[in-house]
Amino acid sequence: MNLKEHLAELAEKIQSGCGPTISYYEVRHWPKGRLEELIEMGVLAKAMYAKRITCTDCAKGECSGIEPTIETIQETGETAGFFLCSKGGGLKKVSEKELQQWVIVAEKLPISKKQKAVKETKRNRPTQSEMENRNRTIAMAAAEIKLKHGRLPRVDEIAEKTKLDPQQIYASAPYKDDKIAKASAKVTEEVTGSSVQKTEYYGERSEEHGRQNRRSKSDQAELDATIDQQKEDDESNFVTI
């Protein structure tokens, strides 16, 4: 594994939520000199001794999750861990080397473009308080424009008034609650006065046509009722001799 691949692996370890700690049991499989290289780069920093270890010394099998007692031997100044083997192996000693741990310094890791984009997205995400203030600002601007023009405001009008990015407006509560005209329903500035008048004219004609239809149906119903009533009156006045 080359250095670039190793750095990517450490970054993946952080991203996957496995934690930043590296144990001796991981380091011992690394290429020679790699640990020292990463420490010199600032990617790894020495951490506290491990509180749990794995013992591979016993012939009866590997034991993991062992909590050694860490002590410094006064005669030699050596630091080591001690524990009683649960498989009858007696008192066991773990060297200081096996107790050592290192922590990954994430800030020193080169990140990919994808990771950088995710990081920037999280950094740019507004807080709840910021989102509430933004929604309030957009709602007030929308209400003012609607009151002035008698129609739903457009996104570009809100953006001009509030100096917010259109994407921020699309993500706001007023836009989702239909307080702002959707893109498919907006009226653009390129529409001429004559076409607007024509649209209004045909709209008025359509409404008038609807009213006429309603009136003609009402008149016809009234006429039918009058005819029926007249028939009943004629029949009641008819005398057989």
Short mmCIF file of C-alpha atoms in Angstrom, two decimals:
data_model
loop_
_atom_site.label_atom_id
_atom_site.label_comp_id
_atom_site.label_asym_id
_atom_site.label_seq_id
_atom_site.Cartn_x
_atom_site.Cartn_y
_atom_site.Cartn_z
CA MET A 1 0.00 0.00 0.00
CA ASN A 2 1.50 3.34 -1.03
CA LEU A 3 1.20 6.53 0.99
CA LYS A 4 -1.70 7.97 -1.04
CA GLU A 5 -3.74 4.79 -0.60
CA HIS A 6 -2.92 4.71 3.10
CA LEU A 7 -4.11 8.29 3.60
CA ALA A 8 -7.34 7.46 1.76
CA GLU A 9 -7.84 4.45 4.04
CA LEU A 10 -7.39 6.60 7.15
CA ALA A 11 -9.87 9.14 5.77
CA GLU A 12 -12.37 6.34 5.11
CA LYS A 13 -11.93 5.13 8.70
CA ILE A 14 -12.91 8.60 9.96
CA GLN A 15 -15.83 8.94 7.53
CA SER A 16 -17.26 5.52 8.37
CA GLY A 17 -17.56 6.40 12.05
CA CYS A 18 -15.05 3.77 13.24
CA GLY A 19 -13.29 6.36 15.37
CA PRO A 20 -9.88 8.02 15.03
CA THR A 21 -7.88 5.63 17.22
CA ILE A 22 -5.17 3.37 15.77
CA SER A 23 -3.86 0.50 17.90
CA TYR A 24 -0.55 -1.33 17.90
CA TYR A 25 -2.27 -4.35 16.39
CA GLU A 26 -3.08 -2.31 13.27
CA VAL A 27 0.26 -0.54 13.02
CA ARG A 28 2.29 -3.76 13.16
CA HIS A 29 0.96 -4.72 9.72
CA TRP A 30 1.93 -1.43 8.10
CA PRO A 31 4.92 -1.02 5.75
CA LYS A 32 8.18 -0.38 7.57
CA GLY A 33 8.67 3.29 8.42
CA ARG A 34 5.05 4.25 7.58
CA LEU A 35 4.12 5.00 11.21
CA GLU A 36 7.04 7.40 11.62
CA GLU A 37 6.21 9.02 8.26
CA LEU A 38 2.59 9.69 9.23
CA ILE A 39 3.63 11.05 12.63
CA GLU A 40 6.10 13.41 10.92
CA MET A 41 3.34 14.57 8.55
CA GLY A 42 1.12 15.33 11.56
CA VAL A 43 -1.53 12.84 10.39
CA LEU A 44 -1.04 10.69 13.50
CA ALA A 45 -0.46 11.85 17.08
CA LYS A 46 0.41 9.74 20.09
CA ALA A 47 -2.56 8.97 22.35
CA MET A 48 -3.06 7.43 25.80
CA TYR A 49 -2.27 3.80 26.45
CA ALA A 50 -4.92 1.30 25.44
CA LYS A 51 -7.40 0.36 28.16
CA ARG A 52 -8.25 -2.91 26.38
CA ILE A 53 -5.91 -5.25 24.56
CA THR A 54 -5.86 -8.59 22.76
CA CYS A 55 -3.55 -11.33 24.01
CA THR A 56 -2.12 -13.73 21.43
CA ASP A 57 0.51 -15.25 23.71
CA CYS A 58 -1.62 -18.09 25.06
CA ALA A 59 -1.46 -21.40 23.21
CA LYS A 60 -5.13 -21.99 24.04
CA GLY A 61 -6.26 -19.23 21.73
CA GLU A 62 -6.58 -15.48 21.35
CA CYS A 63 -8.18 -13.44 24.15
CA SER A 64 -9.64 -10.01 23.37
CA GLY A 65 -11.12 -7.27 25.53
CA ILE A 66 -8.53 -7.71 28.27
CA GLU A 67 -8.15 -4.74 30.66
CA PRO A 68 -4.55 -4.73 31.87
CA THR A 69 -3.21 -2.92 34.91
CA ILE A 70 -0.60 -0.48 33.65
CA GLU A 71 2.38 0.08 35.94
CA THR A 72 5.92 1.41 35.77
CA ILE A 73 8.59 -0.95 37.07
CA GLN A 74 10.76 1.10 39.45
CA GLU A 75 13.93 -0.93 38.96
CA THR A 76 14.00 -0.49 35.18
CA GLY A 77 11.66 2.46 34.59
CA GLU A 78 9.79 0.29 32.11
CA THR A 79 6.02 0.76 31.65
CA ALA A 80 4.00 -2.39 31.05
CA GLY A 81 0.56 -3.90 31.44
CA PHE A 82 -0.23 -6.89 33.63
CA PHE A 83 -3.22 -9.21 33.76
CA LEU A 84 -4.16 -12.73 34.89
CA CYS A 85 -4.88 -15.13 32.05
CA SER A 86 -8.45 -16.41 32.25
CA LYS A 87 -7.34 -19.66 30.64
CA GLY A 88 -4.93 -20.61 33.38
CA GLY A 89 -1.83 -19.05 31.91
CA GLY A 90 -1.06 -17.15 35.09
CA LEU A 91 0.25 -13.58 35.25
CA LYS A 92 0.85 -12.09 31.84
CA LYS A 93 2.90 -9.05 30.90
CA VAL A 94 2.16 -6.75 27.97
CA SER A 95 4.95 -4.54 26.69
CA GLU A 96 4.60 -0.77 26.44
CA LYS A 97 4.82 -1.10 22.67
CA GLU A 98 1.61 -3.18 22.63
CA LEU A 99 -0.17 -0.63 24.82
CA GLN A 100 0.57 2.28 22.53
CA GLN A 101 -2.15 4.01 20.52
CA TRP A 102 -2.30 6.85 18.04
CA VAL A 103 -5.09 9.17 17.00
CA ILE A 104 -5.80 10.32 13.44
CA VAL A 105 -5.66 14.12 13.02
CA ALA A 106 -8.47 14.53 10.47
CA GLU A 107 -7.53 18.13 9.64
CA LYS A 108 -4.18 16.93 8.29
CA LEU A 109 -5.71 14.41 5.90
CA PRO A 110 -6.04 15.39 2.22
CA ILE A 111 -9.72 15.05 1.33
CA SER A 112 -11.29 14.18 -2.01
CA LYS A 113 -13.47 16.58 -4.02
CA LYS A 114 -16.55 14.56 -3.02
CA GLN A 115 -15.66 14.74 0.68
CA LYS A 116 -14.91 18.45 0.32
CA ALA A 117 -18.33 19.04 -1.28
CA VAL A 118 -20.07 17.19 1.57
CA LYS A 119 -18.08 19.19 4.10
CA GLU A 120 -18.96 22.49 2.40
CA THR A 121 -22.65 21.51 2.27
CA LYS A 122 -22.71 20.81 5.99
CA ARG A 123 -20.89 24.06 6.69
CA ASN A 124 -23.32 26.09 4.56
CA ARG A 125 -26.45 24.47 6.00
CA PRO A 126 -28.41 27.13 7.95
CA THR A 127 -29.26 26.67 11.61
CA GLN A 128 -32.89 26.47 12.73
CA SER A 129 -32.75 30.07 13.92
CA GLU A 130 -31.29 31.26 10.59
CA MET A 131 -33.96 29.34 8.66
CA GLU A 132 -36.75 30.88 10.76
CA ASN A 133 -35.39 34.39 10.14
CA ARG A 134 -35.06 33.67 6.42
CA ASN A 135 -38.64 32.36 6.21
CA ARG A 136 -39.88 35.46 8.03
CA THR A 137 -37.99 37.80 5.66
CA ILE A 138 -39.29 36.00 2.56
CA ALA A 139 -42.87 35.90 3.89
CA MET A 140 -42.86 39.66 4.58
CA ALA A 141 -41.44 40.43 1.11
CA ALA A 142 -44.03 38.16 -0.52
CA ALA A 143 -46.87 39.85 1.35
CA GLU A 144 -45.67 43.34 0.34
CA ILE A 145 -45.38 42.42 -3.35
CA LYS A 146 -48.77 40.70 -3.37
CA LEU A 147 -50.40 43.73 -1.72
CA LYS A 148 -48.82 46.06 -4.28
CA HIS A 149 -49.54 44.04 -7.45
CA GLY A 150 -52.54 41.95 -6.43
CA ARG A 151 -50.90 38.66 -7.42
CA LEU A 152 -48.43 36.10 -6.13
CA PRO A 153 -44.85 37.35 -6.21
CA ARG A 154 -42.22 35.74 -8.42
CA VAL A 155 -38.99 34.22 -7.16
CA ASP A 156 -36.89 36.83 -8.97
CA GLU A 157 -38.88 39.62 -7.30
CA ILE A 158 -38.34 38.09 -3.87
CA ALA A 159 -34.63 37.62 -4.64
CA GLU A 160 -34.27 41.26 -5.71
CA LYS A 161 -36.07 42.53 -2.63
CA THR A 162 -34.37 40.29 -0.05
CA LYS A 163 -30.97 39.84 -1.76
CA LEU A 164 -31.30 36.09 -1.20
CA ASP A 165 -30.25 33.40 -3.65
CA PRO A 166 -33.15 31.83 -5.64
CA GLN A 167 -32.18 28.39 -4.29
CA GLN A 168 -32.66 29.70 -0.75
CA ILE A 169 -36.12 30.93 -1.72
CA TYR A 170 -37.06 27.59 -3.30
CA ALA A 171 -36.14 25.88 0.01
CA SER A 172 -38.20 28.31 2.12
CA ALA A 173 -41.52 27.64 3.82
CA PRO A 174 -43.41 30.42 1.94
CA TYR A 175 -42.45 28.88 -1.42
CA LYS A 176 -43.48 25.39 -0.31
CA ASP A 177 -46.74 26.80 1.09
CA ASP A 178 -47.62 28.34 -2.33
CA LYS A 179 -47.15 31.92 -1.11
CA ILE A 180 -44.82 32.47 -4.08
CA ALA A 181 -45.60 31.78 -7.74
CA LYS A 182 -44.10 28.55 -9.04
CA ALA A 183 -41.85 28.72 -12.11
CA SER A 184 -44.49 27.22 -14.41
CA ALA A 185 -47.09 29.81 -13.42
CA LYS A 186 -44.99 32.99 -13.43
CA VAL A 187 -45.67 35.90 -15.75
CA THR A 188 -42.46 37.11 -17.39
CA GLU A 189 -41.46 40.67 -18.13
CA GLU A 190 -41.38 39.90 -21.87
CA VAL A 191 -45.18 39.70 -22.05
CA THR A 192 -46.39 42.80 -23.95
CA GLY A 193 -49.19 45.07 -22.87
CA SER A 194 -51.34 44.08 -25.86
CA SER A 195 -51.01 40.36 -25.12
CA VAL A 196 -51.91 40.99 -21.50
CA GLN A 197 -54.95 42.97 -22.61
CA LYS A 198 -55.87 40.19 -25.04
CA THR A 199 -55.59 37.62 -22.26
CA GLU A 200 -57.73 39.78 -20.00
CA TYR A 201 -60.23 40.29 -22.85
CA TYR A 202 -60.62 36.58 -23.50
CA GLY A 203 -60.79 35.98 -19.79
CA GLU A 204 -63.64 38.46 -19.47
CA ARG A 205 -65.35 36.97 -22.56
CA SER A 206 -65.07 33.52 -21.06
CA GLU A 207 -66.58 34.69 -17.78
CA GLU A 208 -69.39 36.49 -19.64
CA HIS A 209 -70.06 33.40 -21.74
CA GLY A 210 -70.30 31.37 -18.56
CA ARG A 211 -72.74 33.84 -17.06
CA GLN A 212 -74.84 33.75 -20.25
CA ASN A 213 -74.92 29.97 -20.16
CA ARG A 214 -76.01 30.06 -16.56
CA ARG A 215 -78.65 32.69 -17.38
CA SER A 216 -79.99 30.78 -20.41
CA LYS A 217 -80.26 27.57 -18.37
CA SER A 218 -82.05 29.47 -15.62
CA ASP A 219 -84.38 31.16 -18.12
CA GLN A 220 -85.16 27.84 -19.80
CA ALA A 221 -85.98 26.23 -16.46
CA GLU A 222 -88.24 29.13 -15.57
CA LEU A 223 -89.96 28.89 -18.98
CA ASP A 224 -90.51 25.13 -18.61
CA ALA A 225 -92.01 25.67 -15.18
CA THR A 226 -94.36 28.32 -16.54
CA ILE A 227 -95.53 26.02 -19.36
CA ASP A 228 -96.16 23.16 -16.93
CA GLN A 229 -98.12 25.44 -14.66
CA GLN A 230 -100.20 26.69 -17.59
CA LYS A 231 -101.00 23.09 -18.61
CA GLU A 232 -102.17 22.31 -15.10
CA ASP A 233 -104.39 25.41 -15.07
CA ASP A 234 -105.89 24.53 -18.46
CA GLU A 235 -106.68 20.99 -17.37
CA SER A 236 -108.29 22.14 -14.13
CA ASN A 237 -110.53 24.61 -16.03
CA PHE A 238 -111.66 22.01 -18.64
CA VAL A 239 -115.36 20.91 -18.10
CA THR A 240 -116.74 17.74 -19.68
CA ILE A 241 -120.45 17.96 -20.91
#
